[in-house]
CSV table of C-alpha atoms and ligand atoms in Angstrom, one decimal:
chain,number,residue,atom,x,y,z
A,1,UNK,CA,36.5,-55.8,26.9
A,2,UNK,CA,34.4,-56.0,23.6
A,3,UNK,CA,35.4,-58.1,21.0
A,4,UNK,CA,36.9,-56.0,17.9
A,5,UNK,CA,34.2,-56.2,15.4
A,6,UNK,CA,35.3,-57.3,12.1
A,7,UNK,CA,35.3,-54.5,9.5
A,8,UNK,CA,32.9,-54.4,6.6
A,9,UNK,CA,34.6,-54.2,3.1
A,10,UNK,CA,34.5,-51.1,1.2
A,11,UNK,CA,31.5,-50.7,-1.5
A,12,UNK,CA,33.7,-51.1,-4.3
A,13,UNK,CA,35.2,-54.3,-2.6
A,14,UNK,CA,31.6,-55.4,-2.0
A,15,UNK,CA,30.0,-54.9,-5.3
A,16,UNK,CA,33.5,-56.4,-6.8
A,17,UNK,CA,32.4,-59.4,-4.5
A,18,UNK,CA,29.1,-59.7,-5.1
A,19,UNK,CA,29.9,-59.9,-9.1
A,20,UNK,CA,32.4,-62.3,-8.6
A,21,UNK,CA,30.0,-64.6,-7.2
A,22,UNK,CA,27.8,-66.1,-10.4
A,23,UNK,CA,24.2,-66.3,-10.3
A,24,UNK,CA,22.9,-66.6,-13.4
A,25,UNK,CA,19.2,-67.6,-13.6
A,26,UNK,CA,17.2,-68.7,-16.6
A,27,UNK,CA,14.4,-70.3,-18.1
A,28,UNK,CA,16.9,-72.5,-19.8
A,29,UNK,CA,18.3,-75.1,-17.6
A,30,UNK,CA,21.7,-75.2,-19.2
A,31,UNK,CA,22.5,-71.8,-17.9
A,32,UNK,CA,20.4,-71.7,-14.8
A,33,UNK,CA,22.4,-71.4,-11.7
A,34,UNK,CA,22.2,-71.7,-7.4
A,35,UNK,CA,22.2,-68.2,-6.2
A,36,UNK,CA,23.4,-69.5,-2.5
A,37,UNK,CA,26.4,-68.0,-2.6
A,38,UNK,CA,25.3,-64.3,-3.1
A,39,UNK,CA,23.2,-65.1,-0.1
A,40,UNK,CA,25.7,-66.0,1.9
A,41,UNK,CA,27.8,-64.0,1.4
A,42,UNK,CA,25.6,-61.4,2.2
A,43,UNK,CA,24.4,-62.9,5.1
A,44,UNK,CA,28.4,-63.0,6.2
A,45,UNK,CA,28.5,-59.4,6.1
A,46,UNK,CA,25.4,-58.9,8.0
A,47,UNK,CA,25.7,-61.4,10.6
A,48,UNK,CA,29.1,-59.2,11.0
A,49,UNK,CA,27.0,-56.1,11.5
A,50,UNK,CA,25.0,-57.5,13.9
A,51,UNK,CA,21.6,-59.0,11.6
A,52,UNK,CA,20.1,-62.2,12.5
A,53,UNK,CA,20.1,-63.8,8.9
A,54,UNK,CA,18.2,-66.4,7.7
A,55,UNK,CA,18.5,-68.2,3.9
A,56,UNK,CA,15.5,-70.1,3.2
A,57,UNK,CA,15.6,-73.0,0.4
A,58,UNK,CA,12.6,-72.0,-2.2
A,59,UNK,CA,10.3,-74.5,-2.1
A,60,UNK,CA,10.2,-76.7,-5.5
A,61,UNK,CA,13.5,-74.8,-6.8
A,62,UNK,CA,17.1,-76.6,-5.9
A,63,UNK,CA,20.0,-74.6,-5.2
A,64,UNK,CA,17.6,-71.1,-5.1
A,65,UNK,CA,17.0,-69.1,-1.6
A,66,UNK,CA,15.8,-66.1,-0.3
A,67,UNK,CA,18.2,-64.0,2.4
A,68,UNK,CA,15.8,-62.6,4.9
A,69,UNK,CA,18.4,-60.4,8.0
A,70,UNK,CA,17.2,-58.5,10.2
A,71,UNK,CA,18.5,-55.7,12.5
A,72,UNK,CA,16.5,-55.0,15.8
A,73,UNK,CA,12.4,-56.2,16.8
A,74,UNK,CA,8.7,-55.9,15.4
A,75,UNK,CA,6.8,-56.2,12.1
A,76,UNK,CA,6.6,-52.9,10.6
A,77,UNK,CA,10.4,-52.4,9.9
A,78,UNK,CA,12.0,-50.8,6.7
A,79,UNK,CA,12.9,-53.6,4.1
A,80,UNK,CA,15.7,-53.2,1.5
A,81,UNK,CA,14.9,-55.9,-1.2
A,82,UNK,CA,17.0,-56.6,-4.0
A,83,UNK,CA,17.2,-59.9,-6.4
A,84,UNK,CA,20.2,-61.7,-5.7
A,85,UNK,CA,20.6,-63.3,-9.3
A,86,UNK,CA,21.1,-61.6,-12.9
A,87,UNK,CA,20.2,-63.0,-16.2
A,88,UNK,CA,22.7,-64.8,-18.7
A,89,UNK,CA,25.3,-63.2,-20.4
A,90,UNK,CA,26.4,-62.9,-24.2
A,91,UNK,CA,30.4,-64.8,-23.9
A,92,UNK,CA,31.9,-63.0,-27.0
A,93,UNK,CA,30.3,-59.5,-26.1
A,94,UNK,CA,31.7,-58.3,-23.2
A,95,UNK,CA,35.3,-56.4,-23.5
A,96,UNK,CA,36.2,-57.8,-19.7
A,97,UNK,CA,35.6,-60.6,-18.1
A,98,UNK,CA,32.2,-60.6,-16.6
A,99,UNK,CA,32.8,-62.0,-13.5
A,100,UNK,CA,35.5,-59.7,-12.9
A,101,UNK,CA,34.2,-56.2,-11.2
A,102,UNK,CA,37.3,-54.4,-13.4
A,103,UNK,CA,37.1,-51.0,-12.2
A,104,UNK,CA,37.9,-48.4,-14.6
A,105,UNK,CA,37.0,-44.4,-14.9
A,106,UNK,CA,35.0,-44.8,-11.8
A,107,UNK,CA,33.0,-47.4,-13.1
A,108,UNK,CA,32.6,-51.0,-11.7
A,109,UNK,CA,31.9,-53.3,-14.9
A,110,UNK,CA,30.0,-56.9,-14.6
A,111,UNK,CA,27.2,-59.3,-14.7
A,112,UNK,CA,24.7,-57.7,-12.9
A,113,UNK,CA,27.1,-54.7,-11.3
A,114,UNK,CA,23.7,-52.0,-12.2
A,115,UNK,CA,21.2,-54.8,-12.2
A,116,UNK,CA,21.4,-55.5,-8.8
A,117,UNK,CA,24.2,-56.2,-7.0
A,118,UNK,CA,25.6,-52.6,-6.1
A,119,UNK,CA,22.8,-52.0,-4.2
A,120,UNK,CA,22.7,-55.0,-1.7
A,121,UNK,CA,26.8,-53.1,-1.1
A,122,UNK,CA,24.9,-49.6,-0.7
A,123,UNK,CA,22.6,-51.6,1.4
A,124,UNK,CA,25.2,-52.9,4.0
A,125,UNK,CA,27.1,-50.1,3.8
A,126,UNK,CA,23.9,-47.8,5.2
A,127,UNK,CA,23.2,-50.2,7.5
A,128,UNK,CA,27.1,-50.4,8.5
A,129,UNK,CA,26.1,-47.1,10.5
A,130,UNK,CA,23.7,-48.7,12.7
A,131,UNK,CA,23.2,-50.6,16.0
A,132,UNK,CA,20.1,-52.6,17.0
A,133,UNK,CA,19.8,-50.6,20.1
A,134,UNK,CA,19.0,-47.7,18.3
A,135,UNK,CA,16.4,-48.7,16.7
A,136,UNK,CA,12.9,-48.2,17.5
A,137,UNK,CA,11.7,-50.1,14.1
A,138,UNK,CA,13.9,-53.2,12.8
A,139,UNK,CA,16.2,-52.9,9.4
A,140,UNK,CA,15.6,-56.1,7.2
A,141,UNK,CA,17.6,-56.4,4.4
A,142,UNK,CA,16.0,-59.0,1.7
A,143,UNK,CA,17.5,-60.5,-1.1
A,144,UNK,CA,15.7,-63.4,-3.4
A,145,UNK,CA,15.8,-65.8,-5.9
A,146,UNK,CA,15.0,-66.2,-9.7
A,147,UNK,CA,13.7,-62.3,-10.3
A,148,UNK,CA,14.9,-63.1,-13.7
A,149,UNK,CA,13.3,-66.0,-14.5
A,150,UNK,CA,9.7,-66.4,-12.9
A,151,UNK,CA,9.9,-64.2,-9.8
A,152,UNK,CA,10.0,-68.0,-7.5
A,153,UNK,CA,12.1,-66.3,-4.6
A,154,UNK,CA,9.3,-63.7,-4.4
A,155,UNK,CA,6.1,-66.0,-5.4
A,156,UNK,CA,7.9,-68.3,-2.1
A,157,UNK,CA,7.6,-65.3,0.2
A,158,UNK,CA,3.8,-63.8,-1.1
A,159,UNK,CA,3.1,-67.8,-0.6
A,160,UNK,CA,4.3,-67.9,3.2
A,161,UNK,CA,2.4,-65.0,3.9
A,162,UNK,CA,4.4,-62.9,6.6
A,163,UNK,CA,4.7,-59.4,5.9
A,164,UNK,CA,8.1,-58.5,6.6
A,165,UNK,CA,7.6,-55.1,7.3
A,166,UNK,CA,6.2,-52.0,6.7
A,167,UNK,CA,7.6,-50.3,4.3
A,168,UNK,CA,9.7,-51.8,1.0
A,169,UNK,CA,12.4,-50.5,-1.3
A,170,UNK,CA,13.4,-52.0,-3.9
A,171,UNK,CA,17.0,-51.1,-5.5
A,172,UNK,CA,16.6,-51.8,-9.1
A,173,UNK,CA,18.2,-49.5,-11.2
A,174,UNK,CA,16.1,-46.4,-11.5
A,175,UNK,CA,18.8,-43.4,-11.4
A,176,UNK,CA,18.0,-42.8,-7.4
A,177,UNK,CA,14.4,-42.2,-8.3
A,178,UNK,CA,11.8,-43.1,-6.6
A,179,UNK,CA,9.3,-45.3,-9.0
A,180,UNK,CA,6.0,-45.7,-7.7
A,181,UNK,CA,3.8,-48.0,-10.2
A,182,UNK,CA,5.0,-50.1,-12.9
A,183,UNK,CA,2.8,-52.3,-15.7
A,184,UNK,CA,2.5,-56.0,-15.2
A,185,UNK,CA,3.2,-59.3,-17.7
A,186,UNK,CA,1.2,-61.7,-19.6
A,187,UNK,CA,2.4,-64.4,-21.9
A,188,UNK,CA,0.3,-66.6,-23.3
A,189,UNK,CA,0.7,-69.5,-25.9
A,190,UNK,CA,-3.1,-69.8,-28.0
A,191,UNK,CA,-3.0,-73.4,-29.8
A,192,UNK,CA,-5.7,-74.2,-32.5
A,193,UNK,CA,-6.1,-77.7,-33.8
A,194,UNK,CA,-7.8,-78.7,-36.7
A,195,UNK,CA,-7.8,-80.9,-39.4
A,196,UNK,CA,-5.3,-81.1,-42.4
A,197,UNK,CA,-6.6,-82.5,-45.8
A,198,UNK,CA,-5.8,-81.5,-49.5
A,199,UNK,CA,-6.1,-78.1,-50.9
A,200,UNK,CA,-8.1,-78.7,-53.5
A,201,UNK,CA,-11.3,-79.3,-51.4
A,202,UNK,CA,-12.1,-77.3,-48.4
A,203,UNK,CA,-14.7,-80.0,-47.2
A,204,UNK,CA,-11.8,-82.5,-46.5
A,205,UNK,CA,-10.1,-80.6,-43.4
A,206,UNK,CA,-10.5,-77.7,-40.9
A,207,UNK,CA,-7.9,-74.9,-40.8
A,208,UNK,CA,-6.2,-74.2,-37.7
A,209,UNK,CA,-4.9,-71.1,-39.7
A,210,UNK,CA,-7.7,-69.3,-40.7
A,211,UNK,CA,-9.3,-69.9,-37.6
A,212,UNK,CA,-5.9,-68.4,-36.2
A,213,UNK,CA,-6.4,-65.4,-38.7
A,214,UNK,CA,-10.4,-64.9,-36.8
A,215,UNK,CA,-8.0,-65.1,-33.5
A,216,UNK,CA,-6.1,-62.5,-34.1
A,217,UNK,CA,-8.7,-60.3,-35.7
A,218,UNK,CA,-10.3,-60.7,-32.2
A,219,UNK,CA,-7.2,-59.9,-30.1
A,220,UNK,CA,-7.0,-56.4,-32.1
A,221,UNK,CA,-10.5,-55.6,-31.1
A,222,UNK,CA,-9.9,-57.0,-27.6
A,223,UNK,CA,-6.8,-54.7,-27.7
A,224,UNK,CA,-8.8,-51.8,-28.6
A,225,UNK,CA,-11.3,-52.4,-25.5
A,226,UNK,CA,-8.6,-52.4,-23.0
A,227,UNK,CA,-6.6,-49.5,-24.5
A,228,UNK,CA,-10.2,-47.6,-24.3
A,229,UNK,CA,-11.3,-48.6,-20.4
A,230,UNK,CA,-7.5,-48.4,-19.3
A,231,UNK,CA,-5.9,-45.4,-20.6
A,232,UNK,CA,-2.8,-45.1,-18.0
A,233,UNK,CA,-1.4,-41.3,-18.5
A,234,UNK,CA,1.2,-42.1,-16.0
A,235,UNK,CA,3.4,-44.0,-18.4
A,236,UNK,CA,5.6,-43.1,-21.6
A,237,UNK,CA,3.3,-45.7,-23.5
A,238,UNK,CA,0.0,-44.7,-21.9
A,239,UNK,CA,-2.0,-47.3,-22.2
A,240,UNK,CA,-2.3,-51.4,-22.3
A,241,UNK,CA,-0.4,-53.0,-25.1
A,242,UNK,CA,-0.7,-56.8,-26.8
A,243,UNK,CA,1.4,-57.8,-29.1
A,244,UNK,CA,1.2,-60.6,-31.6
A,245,UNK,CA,4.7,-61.7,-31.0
A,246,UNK,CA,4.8,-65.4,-33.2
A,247,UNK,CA,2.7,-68.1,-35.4
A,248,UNK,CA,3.5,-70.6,-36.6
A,249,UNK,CA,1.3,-73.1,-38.4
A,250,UNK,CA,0.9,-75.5,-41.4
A,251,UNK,CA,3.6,-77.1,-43.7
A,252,UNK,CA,2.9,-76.9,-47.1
A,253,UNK,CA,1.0,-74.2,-49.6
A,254,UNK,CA,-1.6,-77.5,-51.1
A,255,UNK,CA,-2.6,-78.7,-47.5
A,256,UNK,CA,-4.9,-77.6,-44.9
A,257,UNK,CA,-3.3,-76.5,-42.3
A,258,UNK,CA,-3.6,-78.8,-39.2
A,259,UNK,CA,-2.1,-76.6,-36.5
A,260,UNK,CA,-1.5,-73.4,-35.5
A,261,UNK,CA,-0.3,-71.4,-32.6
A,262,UNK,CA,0.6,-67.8,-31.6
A,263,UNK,CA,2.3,-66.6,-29.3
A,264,UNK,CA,1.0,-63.0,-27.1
A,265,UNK,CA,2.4,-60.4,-24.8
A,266,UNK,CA,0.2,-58.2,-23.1
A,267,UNK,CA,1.8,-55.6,-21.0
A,268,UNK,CA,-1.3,-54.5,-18.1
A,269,UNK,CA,-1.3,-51.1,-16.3
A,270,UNK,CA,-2.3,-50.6,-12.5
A,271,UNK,CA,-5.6,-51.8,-12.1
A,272,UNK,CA,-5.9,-54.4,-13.9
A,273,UNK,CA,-4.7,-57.9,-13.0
A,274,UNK,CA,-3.2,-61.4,-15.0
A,275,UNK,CA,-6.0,-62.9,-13.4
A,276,UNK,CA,-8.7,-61.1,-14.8
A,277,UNK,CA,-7.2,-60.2,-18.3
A,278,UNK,CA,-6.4,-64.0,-18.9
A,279,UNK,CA,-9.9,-65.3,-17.7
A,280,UNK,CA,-11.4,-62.4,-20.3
A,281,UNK,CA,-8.3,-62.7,-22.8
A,282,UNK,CA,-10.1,-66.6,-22.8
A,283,UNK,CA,-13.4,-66.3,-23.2
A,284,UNK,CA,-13.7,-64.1,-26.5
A,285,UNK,CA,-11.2,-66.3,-28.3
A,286,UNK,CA,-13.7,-69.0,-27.6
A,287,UNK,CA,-16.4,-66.9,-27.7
A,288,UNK,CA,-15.4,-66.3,-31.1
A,289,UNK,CA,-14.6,-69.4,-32.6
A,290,UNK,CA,-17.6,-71.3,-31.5
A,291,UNK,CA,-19.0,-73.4,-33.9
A,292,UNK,CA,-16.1,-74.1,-36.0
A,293,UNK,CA,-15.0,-76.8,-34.8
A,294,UNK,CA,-11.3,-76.3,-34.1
A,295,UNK,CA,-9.4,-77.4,-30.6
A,296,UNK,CA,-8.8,-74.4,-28.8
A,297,UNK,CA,-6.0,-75.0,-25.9
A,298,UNK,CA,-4.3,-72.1,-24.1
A,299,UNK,CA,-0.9,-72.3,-22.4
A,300,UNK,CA,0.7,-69.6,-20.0
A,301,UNK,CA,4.1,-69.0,-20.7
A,302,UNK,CA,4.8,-67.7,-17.4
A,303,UNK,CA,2.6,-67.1,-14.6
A,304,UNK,CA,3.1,-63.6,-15.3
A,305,UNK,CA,3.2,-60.6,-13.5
A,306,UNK,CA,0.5,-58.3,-11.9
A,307,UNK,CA,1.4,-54.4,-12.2
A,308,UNK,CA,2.2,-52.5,-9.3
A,309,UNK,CA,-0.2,-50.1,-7.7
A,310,UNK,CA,0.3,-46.6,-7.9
A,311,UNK,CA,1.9,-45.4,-4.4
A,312,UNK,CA,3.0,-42.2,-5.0
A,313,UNK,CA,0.5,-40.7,-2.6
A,314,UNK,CA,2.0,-42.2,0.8
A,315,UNK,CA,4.2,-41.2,3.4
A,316,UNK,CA,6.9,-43.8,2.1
A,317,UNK,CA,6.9,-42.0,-1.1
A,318,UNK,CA,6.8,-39.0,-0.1
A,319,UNK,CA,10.1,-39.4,2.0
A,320,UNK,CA,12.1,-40.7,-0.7
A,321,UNK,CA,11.5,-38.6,-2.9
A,322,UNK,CA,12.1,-35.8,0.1
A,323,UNK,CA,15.4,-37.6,0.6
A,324,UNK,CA,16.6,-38.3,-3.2
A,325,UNK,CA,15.5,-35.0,-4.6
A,326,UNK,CA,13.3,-36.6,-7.1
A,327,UNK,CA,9.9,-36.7,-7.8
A,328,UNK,CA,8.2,-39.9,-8.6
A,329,UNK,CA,7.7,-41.5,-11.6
A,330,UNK,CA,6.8,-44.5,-13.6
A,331,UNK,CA,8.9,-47.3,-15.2
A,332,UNK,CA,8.5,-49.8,-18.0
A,333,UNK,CA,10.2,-53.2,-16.2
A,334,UNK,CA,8.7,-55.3,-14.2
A,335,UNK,CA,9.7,-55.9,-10.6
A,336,UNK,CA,9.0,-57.9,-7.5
A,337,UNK,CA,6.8,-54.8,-5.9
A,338,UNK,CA,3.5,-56.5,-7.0
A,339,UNK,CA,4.6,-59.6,-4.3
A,340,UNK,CA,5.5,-56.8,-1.9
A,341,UNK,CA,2.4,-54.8,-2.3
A,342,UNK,CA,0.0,-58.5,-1.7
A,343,UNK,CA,1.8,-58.7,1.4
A,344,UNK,CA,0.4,-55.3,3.2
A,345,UNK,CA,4.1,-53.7,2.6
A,346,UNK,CA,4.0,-50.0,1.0
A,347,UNK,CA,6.3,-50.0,-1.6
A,348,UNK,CA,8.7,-48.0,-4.1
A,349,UNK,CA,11.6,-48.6,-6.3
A,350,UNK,CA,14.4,-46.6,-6.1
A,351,UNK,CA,18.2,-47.8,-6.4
A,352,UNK,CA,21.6,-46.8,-8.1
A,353,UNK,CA,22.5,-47.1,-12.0
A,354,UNK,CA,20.5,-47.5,-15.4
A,355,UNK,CA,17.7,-49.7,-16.9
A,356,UNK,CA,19.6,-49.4,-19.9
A,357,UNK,CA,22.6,-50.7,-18.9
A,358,UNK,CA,21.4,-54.1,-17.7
A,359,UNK,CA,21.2,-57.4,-19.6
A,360,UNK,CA,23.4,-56.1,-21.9
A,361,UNK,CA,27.4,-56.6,-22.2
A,362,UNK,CA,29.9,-54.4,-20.4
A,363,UNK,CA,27.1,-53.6,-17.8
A,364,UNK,CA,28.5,-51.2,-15.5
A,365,UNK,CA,27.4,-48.9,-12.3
A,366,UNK,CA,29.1,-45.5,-11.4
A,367,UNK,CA,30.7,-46.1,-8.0
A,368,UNK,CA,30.0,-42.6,-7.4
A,369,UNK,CA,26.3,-43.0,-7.7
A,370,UNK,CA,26.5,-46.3,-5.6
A,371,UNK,CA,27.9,-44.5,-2.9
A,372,UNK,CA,25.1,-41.5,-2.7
A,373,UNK,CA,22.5,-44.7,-2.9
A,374,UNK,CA,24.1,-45.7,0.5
A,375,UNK,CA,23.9,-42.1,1.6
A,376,UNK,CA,19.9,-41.7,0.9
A,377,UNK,CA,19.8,-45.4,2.4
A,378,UNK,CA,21.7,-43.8,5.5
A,379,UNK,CA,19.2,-41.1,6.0
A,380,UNK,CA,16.1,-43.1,5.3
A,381,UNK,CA,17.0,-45.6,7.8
A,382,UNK,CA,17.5,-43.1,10.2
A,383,UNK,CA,14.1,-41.3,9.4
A,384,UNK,CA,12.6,-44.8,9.3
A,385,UNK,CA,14.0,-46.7,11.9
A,386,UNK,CA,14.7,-44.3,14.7
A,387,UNK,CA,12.3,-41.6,15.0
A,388,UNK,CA,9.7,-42.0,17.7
B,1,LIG,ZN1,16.7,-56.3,-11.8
């Protein structure tokens, strides 16, 4: 006689669950947190349904892993990917407690309920319907570390190289629809050091702040270029943006200011590549203030993001949006799908709830909508994973 297996929890229990387990991650290391237990508790579940799980440790991060569980054999499986942490949350803003999954109109409120952690529940609860001996291609259910602060979970896994499988969703919150390019991050901090004298004669000192003012003049004309070679029709904001976020600089109004530094965001559209912008990005600012004599340094303030390529055209895509009843589209966030897509996996975003509710207080997800999520993840994985 078979032993019973052990029931799977219902999605709201899961998702209630999966909030109640904190893993807050942050650039700030006061608030930065292990995301462990997400993992295994999710690897619980799955081991349950029959996945071999593995948490791996991300190298040079303590307390941070990456759930990699797979159901059935070979390399060109189906992987649902989600990020097991969420960023930090605001104490006095939230009308319940955060860490509560309070349940209320049909809505499940908490950290991270939209942004992700309902979808890792539609996740198991799709996969819930399936045995490894039905499968022709293997189910792996992914879930990794610090999406929120750096992208190290997924960095870890471009790093070590294996693809995982053929085919990638990721469940951020996108309304069900399929999203098939996104823009990518740059941050950088641009540093000029000069010399600080008195006002009253120029000759006596070397302003880091006007040469900041030549600095920026050349980022709007470098802004102009990329908006020109890169228009991106796609997106609601068609086109490359940098923005001239902070300076600072100087002390007082009668001396020449010594320092100065500004800090820049530029967002990149598909095609274009950290890489390449910051290696251009570079060389006209010093292009431009050769010859004056100020100490140019350049700091990342992140390794930044690459955008994700435009898949709407594939079989992948086309499928999901078959499935969900939506056609594709582009979003403004950044995701993990540029890791993904470096690793030979086709890749889309598509997963339960709003953009617009996450990172703020009183995040919530409909329970309703998490529960079609595991319906389309039900039929994908049986288009996917079973057909000849
Ligand atoms: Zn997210």
């Amino acid at each position: 006689m078979q032993a019973m297996k052990p029931a799977l929890p219902d999605i709201q229990t899961m998702v209630r669950e999966l909030v109640r387990h904190p893993s807050v991650s942050s650039v700030q290391p006061d608030l930065d947190m292990p995301n462990t237990a997400v993992c295994e508790l999710l690897g619980a579940w799955l081991e349950d349904l029959g996945f071999s799980v593995r948490i791996d440790p991300v190298p040079g991060h303590a307390g941070k892993t990456n759930l990699v569980a797979t159901l059935g054999r070979g390399d060109d499986g189906l992987v649902l990917s989600g990020h097991a942490d969420t960023v930090p949350w605001d104490e006095h803003r939230w009308d319940t407690d955060p860490f509560a999954g309070t349940v209320r109109d049909g809505r499940l409120y908490g950290l991270g309920a939209t942004d992700m952690k309902a979808f890792f529940a539609a996740a198991c609860h799709a996969a819930s319907r399936f045995r490894a001996g039905q499968f022709r291609r293997p189910l792996v259910i992914l879930a990794t570390a610090d999406e929120e602060s750096g992208m190290s979970g997924a960095r870890a896994l471009a790093d070590a190289g294996d693809r995982l499988g053929a085919c990638a969703v990721i469940g951020e919150p996108t309304g069900l629809a399929p999203v098939t390019l996104h823009k990518g991050i740059l941050m950088e901090a641009i540093r000029l050091v000069g010399r600080s004298g008195h006002s009253s004669d120029p000759a006596l000192g070397r302003s880091a702040l006007e040469g900041m003012l030549e600095v920026a003049d050349e980022l709007g004309r470098f802004r102009e270029d990329l908006q020109a070679r890169w228009p991106s029709p796609a997106f609601d904001v068609p086109y490359p943006t940098l923005n001239l976020g902070r300076i600072a600089g100087g002390d007082n109004p009668n001396r020449i200011c010594g320092e100065c530094e500004l800090l820049i965001d530029v967002r990149l559209v598909p095609g274009m590549t950290v890489a390449e912008t910051r290696r251009e990005l570079r060389a006209r600012v010093r292009d431009r203030l050769g010859g004056s004599g100020l100490e140019l340094q350049f700091r990342p303030l992140f390794e930044g993001v690459d955008p994700m390529r435009d898949t709407s055209g594939t079989a992948h895509a086309e499928r999901c949006c078959r499935l969900s009843g939506a056609g594709t589209g582009a979003v403004a966030f950044g995701t993990e799908a540029p890791f993904f897509q470096t690793l030979g996996m086709d890749t889309l975003v598509m997963g339960p709830g709003d953009i617009r509710l996450a990172h703020q207080p009183n995040e919530f997800v409909e329970l309703d909508e998490v529960s079609r999520c595991a319906d389309l993840l039900e039929r994908l994985i049986h288009e996917y994973c079973l057909a000849p």
